[in-house]
Coordinates of N, CA and C in Angstrom, one line a residue:
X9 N 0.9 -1.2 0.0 CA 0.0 0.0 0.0 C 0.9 1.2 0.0
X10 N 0.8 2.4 -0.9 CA 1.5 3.3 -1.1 C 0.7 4.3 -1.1
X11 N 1.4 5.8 -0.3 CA 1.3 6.7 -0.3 C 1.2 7.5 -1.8
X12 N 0.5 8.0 -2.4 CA 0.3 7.9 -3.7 C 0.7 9.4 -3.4
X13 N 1.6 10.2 -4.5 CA 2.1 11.7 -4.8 C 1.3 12.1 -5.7
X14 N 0.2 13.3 -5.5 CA -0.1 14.5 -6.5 C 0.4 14.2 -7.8
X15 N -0.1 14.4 -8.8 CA 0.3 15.0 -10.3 C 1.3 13.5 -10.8
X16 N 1.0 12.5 -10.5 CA 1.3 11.4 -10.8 C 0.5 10.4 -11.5
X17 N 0.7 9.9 -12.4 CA -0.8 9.2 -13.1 C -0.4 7.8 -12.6
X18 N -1.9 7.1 -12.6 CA -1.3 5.6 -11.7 C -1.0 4.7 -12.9
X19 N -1.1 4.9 -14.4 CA -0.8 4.3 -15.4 C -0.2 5.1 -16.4
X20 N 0.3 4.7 -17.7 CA 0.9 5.2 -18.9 C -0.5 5.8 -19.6
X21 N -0.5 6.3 -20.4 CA -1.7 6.4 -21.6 C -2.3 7.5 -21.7
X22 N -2.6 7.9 -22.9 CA -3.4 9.5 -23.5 C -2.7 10.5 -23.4
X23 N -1.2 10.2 -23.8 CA 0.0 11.1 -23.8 C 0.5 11.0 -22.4
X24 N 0.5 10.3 -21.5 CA 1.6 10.1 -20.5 C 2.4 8.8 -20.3
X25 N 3.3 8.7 -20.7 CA 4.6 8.0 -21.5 C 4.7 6.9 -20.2
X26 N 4.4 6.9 -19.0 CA 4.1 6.2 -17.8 C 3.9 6.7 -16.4
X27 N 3.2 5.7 -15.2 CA 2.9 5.8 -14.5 C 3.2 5.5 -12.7
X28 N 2.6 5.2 -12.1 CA 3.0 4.5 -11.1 C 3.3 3.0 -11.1
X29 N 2.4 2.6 -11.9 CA 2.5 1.3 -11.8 C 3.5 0.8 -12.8
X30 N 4.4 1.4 -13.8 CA 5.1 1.0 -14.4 C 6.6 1.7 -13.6
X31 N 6.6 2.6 -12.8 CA 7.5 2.8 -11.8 C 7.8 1.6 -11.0
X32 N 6.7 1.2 -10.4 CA 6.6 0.0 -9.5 C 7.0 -0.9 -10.0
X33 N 6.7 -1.5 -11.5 CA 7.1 -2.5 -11.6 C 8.5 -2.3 -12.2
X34 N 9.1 -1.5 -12.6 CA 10.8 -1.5 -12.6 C 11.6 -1.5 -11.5
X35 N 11.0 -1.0 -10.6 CA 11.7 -1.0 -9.3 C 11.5 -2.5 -8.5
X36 N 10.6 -3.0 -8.7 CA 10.4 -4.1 -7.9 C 10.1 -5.5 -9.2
X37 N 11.2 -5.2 -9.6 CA 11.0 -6.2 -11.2 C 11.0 -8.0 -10.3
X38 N 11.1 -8.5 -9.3 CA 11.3 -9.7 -8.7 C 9.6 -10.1 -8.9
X39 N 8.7 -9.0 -8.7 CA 7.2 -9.1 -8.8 C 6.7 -9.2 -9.8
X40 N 6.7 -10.2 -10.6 CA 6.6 -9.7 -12.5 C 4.3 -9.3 -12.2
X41 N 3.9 -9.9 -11.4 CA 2.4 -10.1 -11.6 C 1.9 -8.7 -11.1
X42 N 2.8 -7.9 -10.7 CA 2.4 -6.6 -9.8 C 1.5 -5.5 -10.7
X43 N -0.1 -5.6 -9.8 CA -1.0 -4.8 -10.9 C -1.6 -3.9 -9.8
X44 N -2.2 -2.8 -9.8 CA -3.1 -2.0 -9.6 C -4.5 -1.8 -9.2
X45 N -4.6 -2.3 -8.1 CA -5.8 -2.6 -7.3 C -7.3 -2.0 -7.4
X46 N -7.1 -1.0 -7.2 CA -8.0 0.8 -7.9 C -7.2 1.6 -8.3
X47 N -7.7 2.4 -8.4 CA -7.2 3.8 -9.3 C -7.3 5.2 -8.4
X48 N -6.4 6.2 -8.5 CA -6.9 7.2 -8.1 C -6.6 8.4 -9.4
X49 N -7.1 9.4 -9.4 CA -7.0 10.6 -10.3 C -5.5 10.7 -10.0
X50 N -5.1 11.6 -11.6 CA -3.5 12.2 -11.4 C -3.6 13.0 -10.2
X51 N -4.3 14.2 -10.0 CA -4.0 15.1 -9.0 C -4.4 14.4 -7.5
X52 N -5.2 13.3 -7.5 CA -5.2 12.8 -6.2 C -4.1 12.4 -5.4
X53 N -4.0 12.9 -3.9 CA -2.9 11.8 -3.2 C -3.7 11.3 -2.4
X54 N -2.9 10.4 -1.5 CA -3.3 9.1 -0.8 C -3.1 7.7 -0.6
X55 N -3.9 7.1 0.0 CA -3.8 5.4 -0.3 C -3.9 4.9 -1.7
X56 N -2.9 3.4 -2.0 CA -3.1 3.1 -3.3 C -2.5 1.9 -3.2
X57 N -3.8 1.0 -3.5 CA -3.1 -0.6 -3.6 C -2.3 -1.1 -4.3
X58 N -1.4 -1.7 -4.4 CA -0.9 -2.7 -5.4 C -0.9 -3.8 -5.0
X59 N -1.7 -4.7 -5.6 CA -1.5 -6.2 -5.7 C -0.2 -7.5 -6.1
X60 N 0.1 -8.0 -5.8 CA 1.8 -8.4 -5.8 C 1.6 -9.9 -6.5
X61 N -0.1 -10.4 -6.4 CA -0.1 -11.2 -7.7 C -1.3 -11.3 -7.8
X62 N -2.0 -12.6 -8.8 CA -3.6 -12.7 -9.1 C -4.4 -12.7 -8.2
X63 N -3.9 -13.6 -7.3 CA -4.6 -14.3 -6.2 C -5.3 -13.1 -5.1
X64 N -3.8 -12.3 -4.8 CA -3.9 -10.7 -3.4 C -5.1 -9.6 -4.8
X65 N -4.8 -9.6 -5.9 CA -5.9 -8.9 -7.1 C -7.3 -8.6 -6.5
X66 N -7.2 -10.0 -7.2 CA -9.3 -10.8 -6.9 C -9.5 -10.3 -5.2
X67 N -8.9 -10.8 -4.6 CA -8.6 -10.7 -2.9 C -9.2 -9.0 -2.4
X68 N -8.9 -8.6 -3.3 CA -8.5 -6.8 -3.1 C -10.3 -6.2 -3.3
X69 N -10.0 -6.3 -4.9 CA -11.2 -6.4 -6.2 C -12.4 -7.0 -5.5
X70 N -12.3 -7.9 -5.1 CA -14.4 -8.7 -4.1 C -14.1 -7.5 -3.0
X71 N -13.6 -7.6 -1.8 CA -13.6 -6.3 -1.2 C -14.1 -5.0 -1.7
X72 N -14.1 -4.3 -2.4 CA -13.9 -3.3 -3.1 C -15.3 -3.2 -3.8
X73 N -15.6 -4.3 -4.6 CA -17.3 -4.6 -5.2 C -18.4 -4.9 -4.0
X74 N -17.8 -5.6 -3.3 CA -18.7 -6.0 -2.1 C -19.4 -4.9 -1.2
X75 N -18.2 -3.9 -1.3 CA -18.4 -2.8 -0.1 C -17.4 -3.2 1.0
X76 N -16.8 -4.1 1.2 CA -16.3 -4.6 2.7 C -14.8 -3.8 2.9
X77 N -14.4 -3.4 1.7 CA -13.3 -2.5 2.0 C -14.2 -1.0 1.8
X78 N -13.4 0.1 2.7 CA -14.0 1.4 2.8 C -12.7 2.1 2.7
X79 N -13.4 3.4 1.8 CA -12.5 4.1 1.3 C -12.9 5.6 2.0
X80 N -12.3 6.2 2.4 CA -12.6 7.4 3.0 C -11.4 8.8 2.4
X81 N -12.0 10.0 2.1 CA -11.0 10.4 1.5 C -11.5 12.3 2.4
X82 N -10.2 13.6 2.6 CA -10.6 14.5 2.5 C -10.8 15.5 1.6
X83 N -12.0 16.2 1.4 CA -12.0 17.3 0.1 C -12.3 18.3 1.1
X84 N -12.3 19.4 0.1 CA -12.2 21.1 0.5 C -13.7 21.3 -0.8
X85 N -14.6 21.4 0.0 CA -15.6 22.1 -1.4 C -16.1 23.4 -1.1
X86 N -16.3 24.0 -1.8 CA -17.3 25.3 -2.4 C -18.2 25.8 -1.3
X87 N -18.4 27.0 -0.6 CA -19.0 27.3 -0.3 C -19.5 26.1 1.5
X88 N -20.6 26.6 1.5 CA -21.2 25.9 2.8 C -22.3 24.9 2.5
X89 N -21.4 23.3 1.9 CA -22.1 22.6 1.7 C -23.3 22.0 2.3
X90 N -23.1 22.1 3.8 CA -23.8 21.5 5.2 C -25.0 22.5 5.8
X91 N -25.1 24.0 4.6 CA -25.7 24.7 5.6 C -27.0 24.5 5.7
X92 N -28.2 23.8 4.2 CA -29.5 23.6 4.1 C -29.8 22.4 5.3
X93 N -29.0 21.6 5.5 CA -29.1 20.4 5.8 C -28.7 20.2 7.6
X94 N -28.0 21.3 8.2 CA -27.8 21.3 9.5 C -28.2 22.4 9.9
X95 N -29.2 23.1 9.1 CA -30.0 24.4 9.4 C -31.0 24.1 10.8
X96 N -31.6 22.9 10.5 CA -32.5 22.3 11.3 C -31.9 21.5 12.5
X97 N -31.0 21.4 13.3 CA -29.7 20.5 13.8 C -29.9 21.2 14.9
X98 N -30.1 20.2 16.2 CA -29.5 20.9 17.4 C -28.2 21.6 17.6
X99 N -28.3 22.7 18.4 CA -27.1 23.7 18.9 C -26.0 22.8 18.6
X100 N -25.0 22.8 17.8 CA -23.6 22.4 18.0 C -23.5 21.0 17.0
X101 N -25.0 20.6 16.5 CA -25.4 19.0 15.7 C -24.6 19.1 14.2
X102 N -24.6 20.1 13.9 CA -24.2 20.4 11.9 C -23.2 19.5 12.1
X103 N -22.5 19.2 12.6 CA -21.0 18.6 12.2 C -21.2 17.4 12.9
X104 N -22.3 16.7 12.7 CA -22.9 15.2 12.5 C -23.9 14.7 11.9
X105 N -24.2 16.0 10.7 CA -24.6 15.8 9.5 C -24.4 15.4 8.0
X106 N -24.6 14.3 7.6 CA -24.1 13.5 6.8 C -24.9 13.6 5.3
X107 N -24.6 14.4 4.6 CA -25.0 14.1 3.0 C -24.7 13.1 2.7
X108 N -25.9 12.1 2.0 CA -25.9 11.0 1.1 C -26.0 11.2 -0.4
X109 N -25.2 11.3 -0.9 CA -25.5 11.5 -2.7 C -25.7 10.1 -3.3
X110 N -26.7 10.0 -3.8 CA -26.8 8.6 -4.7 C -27.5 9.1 -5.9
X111 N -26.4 9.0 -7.1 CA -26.7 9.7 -8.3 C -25.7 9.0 -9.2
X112 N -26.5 8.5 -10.1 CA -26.0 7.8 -11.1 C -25.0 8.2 -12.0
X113 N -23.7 7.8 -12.2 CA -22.5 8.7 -13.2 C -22.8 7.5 -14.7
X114 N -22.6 8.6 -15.3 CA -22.7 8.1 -16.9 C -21.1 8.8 -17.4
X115 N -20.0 8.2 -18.2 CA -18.9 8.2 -18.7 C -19.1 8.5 -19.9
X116 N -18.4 9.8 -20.6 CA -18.4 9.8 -21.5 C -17.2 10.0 -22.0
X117 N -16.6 10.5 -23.2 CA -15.7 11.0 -24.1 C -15.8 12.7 -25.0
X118 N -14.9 13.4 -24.9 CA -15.4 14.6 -25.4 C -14.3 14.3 -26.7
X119 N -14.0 15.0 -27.9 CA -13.1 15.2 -28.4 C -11.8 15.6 -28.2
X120 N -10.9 14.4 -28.5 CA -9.1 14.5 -28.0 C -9.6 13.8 -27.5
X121 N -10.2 12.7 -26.5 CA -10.2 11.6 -25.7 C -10.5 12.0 -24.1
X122 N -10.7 13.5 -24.3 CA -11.1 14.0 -22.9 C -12.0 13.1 -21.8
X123 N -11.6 13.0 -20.7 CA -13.1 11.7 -20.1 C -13.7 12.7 -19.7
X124 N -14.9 12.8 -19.2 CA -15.8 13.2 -18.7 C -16.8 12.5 -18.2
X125 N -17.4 12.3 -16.9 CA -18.3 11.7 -16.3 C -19.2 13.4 -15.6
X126 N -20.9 13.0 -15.8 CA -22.1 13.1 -15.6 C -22.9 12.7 -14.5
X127 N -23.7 12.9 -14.2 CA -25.1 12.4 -13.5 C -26.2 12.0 -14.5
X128 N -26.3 10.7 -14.2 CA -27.0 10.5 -15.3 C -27.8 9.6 -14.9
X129 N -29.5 9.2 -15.4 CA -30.3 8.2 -15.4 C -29.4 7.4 -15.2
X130 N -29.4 6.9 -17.0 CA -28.4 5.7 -17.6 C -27.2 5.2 -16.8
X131 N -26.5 6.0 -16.4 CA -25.4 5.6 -15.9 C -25.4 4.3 -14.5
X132 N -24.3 4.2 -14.2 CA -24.0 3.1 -13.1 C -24.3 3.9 -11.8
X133 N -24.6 3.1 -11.1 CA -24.9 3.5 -9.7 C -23.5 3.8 -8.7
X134 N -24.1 5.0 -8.0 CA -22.9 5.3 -7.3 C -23.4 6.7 -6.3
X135 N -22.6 6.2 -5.0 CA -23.1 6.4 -3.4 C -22.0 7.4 -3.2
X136 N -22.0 8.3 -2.5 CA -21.0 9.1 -2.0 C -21.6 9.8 -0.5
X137 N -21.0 9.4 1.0 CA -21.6 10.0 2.2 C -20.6 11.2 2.9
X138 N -20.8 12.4 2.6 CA -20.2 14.1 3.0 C -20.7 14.4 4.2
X139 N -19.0 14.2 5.0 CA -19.7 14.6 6.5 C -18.6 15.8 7.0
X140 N -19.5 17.0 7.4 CA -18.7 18.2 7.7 C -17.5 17.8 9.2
X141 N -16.2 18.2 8.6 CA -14.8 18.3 9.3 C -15.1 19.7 9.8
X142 N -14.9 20.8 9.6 CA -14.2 22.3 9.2 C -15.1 23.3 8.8
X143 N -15.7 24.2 9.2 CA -16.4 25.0 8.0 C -15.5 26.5 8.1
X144 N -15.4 27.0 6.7 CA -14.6 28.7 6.9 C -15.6 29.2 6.1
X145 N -16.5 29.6 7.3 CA -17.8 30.5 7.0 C -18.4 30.1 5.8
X146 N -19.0 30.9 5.0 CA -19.6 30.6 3.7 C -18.4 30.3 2.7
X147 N -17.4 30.2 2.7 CA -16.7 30.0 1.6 C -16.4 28.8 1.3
X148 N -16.1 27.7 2.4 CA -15.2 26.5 2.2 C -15.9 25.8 3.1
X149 N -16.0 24.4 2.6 CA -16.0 23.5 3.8 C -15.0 22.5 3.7
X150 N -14.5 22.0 4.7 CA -13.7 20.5 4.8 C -14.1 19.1 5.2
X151 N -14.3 18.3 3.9 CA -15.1 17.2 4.5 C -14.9 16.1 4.5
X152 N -14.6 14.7 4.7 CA -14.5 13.5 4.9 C -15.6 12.7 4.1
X153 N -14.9 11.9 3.2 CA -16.1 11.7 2.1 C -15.9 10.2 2.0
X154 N -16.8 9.2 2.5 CA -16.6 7.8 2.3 C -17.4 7.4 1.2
X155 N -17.3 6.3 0.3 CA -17.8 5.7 -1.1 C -17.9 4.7 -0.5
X156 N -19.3 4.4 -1.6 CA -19.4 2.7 -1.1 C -19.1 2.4 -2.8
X157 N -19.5 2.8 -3.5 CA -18.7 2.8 -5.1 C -17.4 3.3 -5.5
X158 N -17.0 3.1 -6.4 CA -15.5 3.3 -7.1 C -15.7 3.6 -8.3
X159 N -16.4 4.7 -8.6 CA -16.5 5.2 -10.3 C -15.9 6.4 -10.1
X160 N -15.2 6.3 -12.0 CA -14.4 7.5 -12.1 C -15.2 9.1 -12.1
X161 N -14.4 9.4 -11.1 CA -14.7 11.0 -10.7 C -16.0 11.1 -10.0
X162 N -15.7 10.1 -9.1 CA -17.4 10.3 -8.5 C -17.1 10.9 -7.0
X163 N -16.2 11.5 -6.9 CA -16.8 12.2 -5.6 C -16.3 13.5 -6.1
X164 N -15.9 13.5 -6.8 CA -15.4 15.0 -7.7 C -17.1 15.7 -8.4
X165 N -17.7 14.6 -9.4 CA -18.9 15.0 -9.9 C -20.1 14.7 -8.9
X166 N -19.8 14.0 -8.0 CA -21.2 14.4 -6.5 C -21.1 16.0 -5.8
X167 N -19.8 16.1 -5.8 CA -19.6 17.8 -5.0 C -19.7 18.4 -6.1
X168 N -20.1 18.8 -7.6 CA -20.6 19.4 -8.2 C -22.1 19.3 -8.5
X169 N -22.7 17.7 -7.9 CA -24.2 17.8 -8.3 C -24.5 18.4 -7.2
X170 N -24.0 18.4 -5.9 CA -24.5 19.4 -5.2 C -24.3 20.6 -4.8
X171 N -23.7 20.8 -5.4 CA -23.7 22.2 -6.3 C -22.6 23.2 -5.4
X172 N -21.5 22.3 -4.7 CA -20.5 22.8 -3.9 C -19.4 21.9 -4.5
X173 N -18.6 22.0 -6.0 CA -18.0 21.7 -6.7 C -16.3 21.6 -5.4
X174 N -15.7 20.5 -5.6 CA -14.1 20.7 -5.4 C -13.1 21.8 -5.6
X175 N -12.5 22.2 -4.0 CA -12.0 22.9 -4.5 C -10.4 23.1 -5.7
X176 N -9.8 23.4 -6.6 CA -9.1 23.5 -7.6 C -9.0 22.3 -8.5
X177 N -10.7 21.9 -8.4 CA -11.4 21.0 -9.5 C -11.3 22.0 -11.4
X178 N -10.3 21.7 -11.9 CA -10.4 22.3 -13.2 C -11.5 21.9 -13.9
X179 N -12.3 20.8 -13.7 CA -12.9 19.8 -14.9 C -14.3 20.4 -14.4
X180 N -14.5 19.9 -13.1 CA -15.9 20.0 -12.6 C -16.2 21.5 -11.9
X181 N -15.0 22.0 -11.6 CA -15.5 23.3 -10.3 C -15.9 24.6 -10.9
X182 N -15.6 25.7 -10.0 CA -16.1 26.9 -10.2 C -14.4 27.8 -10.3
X183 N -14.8 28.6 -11.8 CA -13.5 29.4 -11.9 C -13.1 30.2 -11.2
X184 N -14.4 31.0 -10.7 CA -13.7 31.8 -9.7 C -13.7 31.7 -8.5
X185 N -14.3 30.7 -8.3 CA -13.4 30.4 -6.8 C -12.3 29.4 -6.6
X186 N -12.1 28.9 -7.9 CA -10.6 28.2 -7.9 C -9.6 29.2 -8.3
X187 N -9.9 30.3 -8.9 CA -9.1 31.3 -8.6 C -8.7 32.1 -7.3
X188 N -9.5 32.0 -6.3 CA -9.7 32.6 -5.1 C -9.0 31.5 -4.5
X189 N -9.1 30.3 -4.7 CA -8.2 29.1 -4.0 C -6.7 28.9 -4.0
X190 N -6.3 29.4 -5.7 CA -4.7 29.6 -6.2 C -4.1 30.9 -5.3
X191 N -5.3 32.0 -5.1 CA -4.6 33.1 -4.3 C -3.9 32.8 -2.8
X192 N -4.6 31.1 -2.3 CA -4.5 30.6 -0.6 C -3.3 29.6 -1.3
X193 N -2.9 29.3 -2.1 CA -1.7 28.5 -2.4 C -2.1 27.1 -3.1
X194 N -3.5 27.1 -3.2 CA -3.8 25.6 -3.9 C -3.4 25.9 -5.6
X195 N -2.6 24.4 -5.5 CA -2.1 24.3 -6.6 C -2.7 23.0 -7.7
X196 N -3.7 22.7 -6.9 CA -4.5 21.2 -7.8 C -5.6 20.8 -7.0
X197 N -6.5 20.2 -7.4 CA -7.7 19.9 -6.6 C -7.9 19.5 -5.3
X198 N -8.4 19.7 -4.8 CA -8.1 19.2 -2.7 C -9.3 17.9 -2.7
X199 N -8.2 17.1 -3.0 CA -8.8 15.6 -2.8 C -7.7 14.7 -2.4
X200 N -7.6 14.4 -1.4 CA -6.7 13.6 -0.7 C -7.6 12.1 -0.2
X201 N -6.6 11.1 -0.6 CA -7.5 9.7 -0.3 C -6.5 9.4 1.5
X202 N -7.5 9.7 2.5 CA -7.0 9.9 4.0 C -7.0 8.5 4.7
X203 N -7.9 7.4 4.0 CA -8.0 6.2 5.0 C -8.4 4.7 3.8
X204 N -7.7 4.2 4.4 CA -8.5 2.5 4.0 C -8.7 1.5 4.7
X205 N -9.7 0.8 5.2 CA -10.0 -0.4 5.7 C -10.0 -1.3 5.1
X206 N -9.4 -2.4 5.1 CA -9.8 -4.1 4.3 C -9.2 -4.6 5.3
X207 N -9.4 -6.2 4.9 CA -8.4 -7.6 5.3 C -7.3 -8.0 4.1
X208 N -6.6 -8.1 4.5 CA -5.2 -8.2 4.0 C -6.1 -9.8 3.3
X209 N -5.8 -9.8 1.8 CA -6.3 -10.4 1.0 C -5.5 -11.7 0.8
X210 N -4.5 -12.0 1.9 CA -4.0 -13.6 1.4 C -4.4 -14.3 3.4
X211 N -3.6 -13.3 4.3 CA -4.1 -13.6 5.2 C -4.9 -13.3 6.7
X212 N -6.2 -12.3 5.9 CA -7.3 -12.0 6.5 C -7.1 -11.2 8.0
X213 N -6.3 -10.5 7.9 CA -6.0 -9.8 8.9 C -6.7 -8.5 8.7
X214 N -7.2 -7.8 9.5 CA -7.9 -6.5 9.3 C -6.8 -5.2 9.1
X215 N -7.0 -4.8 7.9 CA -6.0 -3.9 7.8 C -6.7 -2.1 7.6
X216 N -5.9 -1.4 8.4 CA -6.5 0.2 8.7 C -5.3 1.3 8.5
X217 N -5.4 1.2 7.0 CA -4.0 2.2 6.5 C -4.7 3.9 6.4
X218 N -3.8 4.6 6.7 CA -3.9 6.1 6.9 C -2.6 6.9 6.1
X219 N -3.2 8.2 5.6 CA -2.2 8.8 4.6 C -2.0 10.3 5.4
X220 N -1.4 10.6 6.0 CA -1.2 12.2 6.4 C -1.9 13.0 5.6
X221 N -2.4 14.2 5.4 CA -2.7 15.0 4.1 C -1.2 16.0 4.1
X222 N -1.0 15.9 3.1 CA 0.4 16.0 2.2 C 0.5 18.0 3.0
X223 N 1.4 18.5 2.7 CA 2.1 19.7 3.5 C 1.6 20.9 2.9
X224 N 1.0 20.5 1.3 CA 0.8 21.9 0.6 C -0.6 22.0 0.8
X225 N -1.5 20.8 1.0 CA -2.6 21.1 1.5 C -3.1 21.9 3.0
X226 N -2.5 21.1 3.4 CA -2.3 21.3 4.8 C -2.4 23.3 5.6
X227 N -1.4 23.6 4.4 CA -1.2 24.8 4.1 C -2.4 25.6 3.8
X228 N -2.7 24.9 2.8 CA -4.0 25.8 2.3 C -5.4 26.2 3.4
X229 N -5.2 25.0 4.4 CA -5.8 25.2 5.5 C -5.5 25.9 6.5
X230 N -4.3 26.2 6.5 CA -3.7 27.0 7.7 C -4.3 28.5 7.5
X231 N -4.2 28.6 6.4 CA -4.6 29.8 5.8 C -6.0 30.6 5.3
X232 N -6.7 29.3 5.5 CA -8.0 29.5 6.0 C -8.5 29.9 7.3
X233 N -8.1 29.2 7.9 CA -8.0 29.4 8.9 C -7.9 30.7 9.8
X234 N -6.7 31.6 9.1 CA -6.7 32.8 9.5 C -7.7 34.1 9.0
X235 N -8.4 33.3 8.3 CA -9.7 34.5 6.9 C -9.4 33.9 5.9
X236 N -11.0 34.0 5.3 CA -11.3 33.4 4.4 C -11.4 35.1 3.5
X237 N -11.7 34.8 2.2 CA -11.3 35.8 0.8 C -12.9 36.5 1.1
X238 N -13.0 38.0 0.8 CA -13.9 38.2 1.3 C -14.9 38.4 0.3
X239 N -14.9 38.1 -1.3 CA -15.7 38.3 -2.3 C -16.4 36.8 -2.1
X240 N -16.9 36.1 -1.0 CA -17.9 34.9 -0.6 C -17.3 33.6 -1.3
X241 N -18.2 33.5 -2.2 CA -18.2 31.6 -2.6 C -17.3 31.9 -3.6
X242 N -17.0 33.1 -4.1 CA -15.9 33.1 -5.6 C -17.2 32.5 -6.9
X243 N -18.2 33.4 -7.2 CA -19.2 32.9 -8.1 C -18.5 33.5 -9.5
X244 N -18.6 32.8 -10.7 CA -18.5 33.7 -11.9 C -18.8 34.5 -11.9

């Protein structure tokens, strides 16, 4: 299990000459079956499986479909995602209020091979539960976001269906307030993958890996912290 670095793609392809996993496997060439458990986005850091042969794969992979592994990750979104919804909350309750998003992502392709994922009927099913860390007034919230699905860009396009997009989300977010975010030092989307639960897939040991959030994030919160930007959510 590896600490995954920012701006690193976990594979080769669509103009990137290689990855993590082709890192991995030069480095640890004694492993010829060594494959890639999930996926995380280039700009994501965090937890990141690698499987060391078929058997630890599958092992990984039913976990993962089942739900019995849990993925928990921190984001920075848009505005005051929690405020409709802990409006109603006993004195001091907001920050044990839990958004459930269950909204179907449909995959598509734009021209140049761009991905893009949707909310969509059609699409695959997919769960995302947003529970308030942090709030900096109406501008920011900091949240803890567990999946019980693993589709591409789904907790990135759930914090845009609810309409408190990721913060220094290029694809899905809001310009001007990812410009208001570059002003606090973010340099790439604030999505950090913070925890993983499973059993160790050959011999069933309960395993509970944790990632620090990396130092440049970290930062961007420091800095919040002291005042937030005072033109609000950063709207177009």
């Amino acid at each position: 299990i590896l600490n995954k670095p920012p701006g690193l793609a976990v594979h080769g392809g669509s103009g990137v000459p290689y990855g993590l996993i082709e890192l991995a496997r030069a480095s640890w060439a004694h492993l010829p079956g060594l494959e890639l458990a999930h996926r995380l986005d280039r700009d994501t850091s965090g937890c990141l499986v690698l499987a060391k042969n078929r058997e630890a794969l599958l092992g990984v992979q039913r976990q993962l479909v089942a739900g019995t592994a849990r993925k928990a990750y921190l984001a920075l979104l848009q505005g005051d995602a929690f405020k409709s919804q802990s409006k109603n909350a006993p004195r001091g309750g907001g920050r044990n209020v839990v958004l459930r998003v269950d909204a179907r992502l449909l995959r598509s392709e734009l021209q140049g091979g761009e991905r893009m994922v949707k909310v969509d009927s059609q699409g695959k099913d997919a769960v995302s539960l947003f529970s308030l860390i942090e709030l900096y007034g109406s501008f920011a919230s900091l949240a803890r976001v567990e999946i019980e699905t693993g589709r591409t860009h789904q907790i990135r396009v759930h914090a845009q269906h609810l309409g408190h997009p990721l913060a220094g989300d290029e694809k899905y977010g809001n310009e001007g307030f990812n410009r208001q975010m570059k002003t606090l030092g973010l340099k790439r989307v604030f999505l950090h993958a913070e925890q993983l639960d499973m059993m160790h897939p050959v011999s069933d040991v309960t395993l509970r890996v944790q990632a620090p959030l990396p130092d440049e994030l970290a930062s961007v919160l420091d800095t919040l912290q002291r005042g937030v930007p005072t033109q609000g959510r950063g709207e177009r």
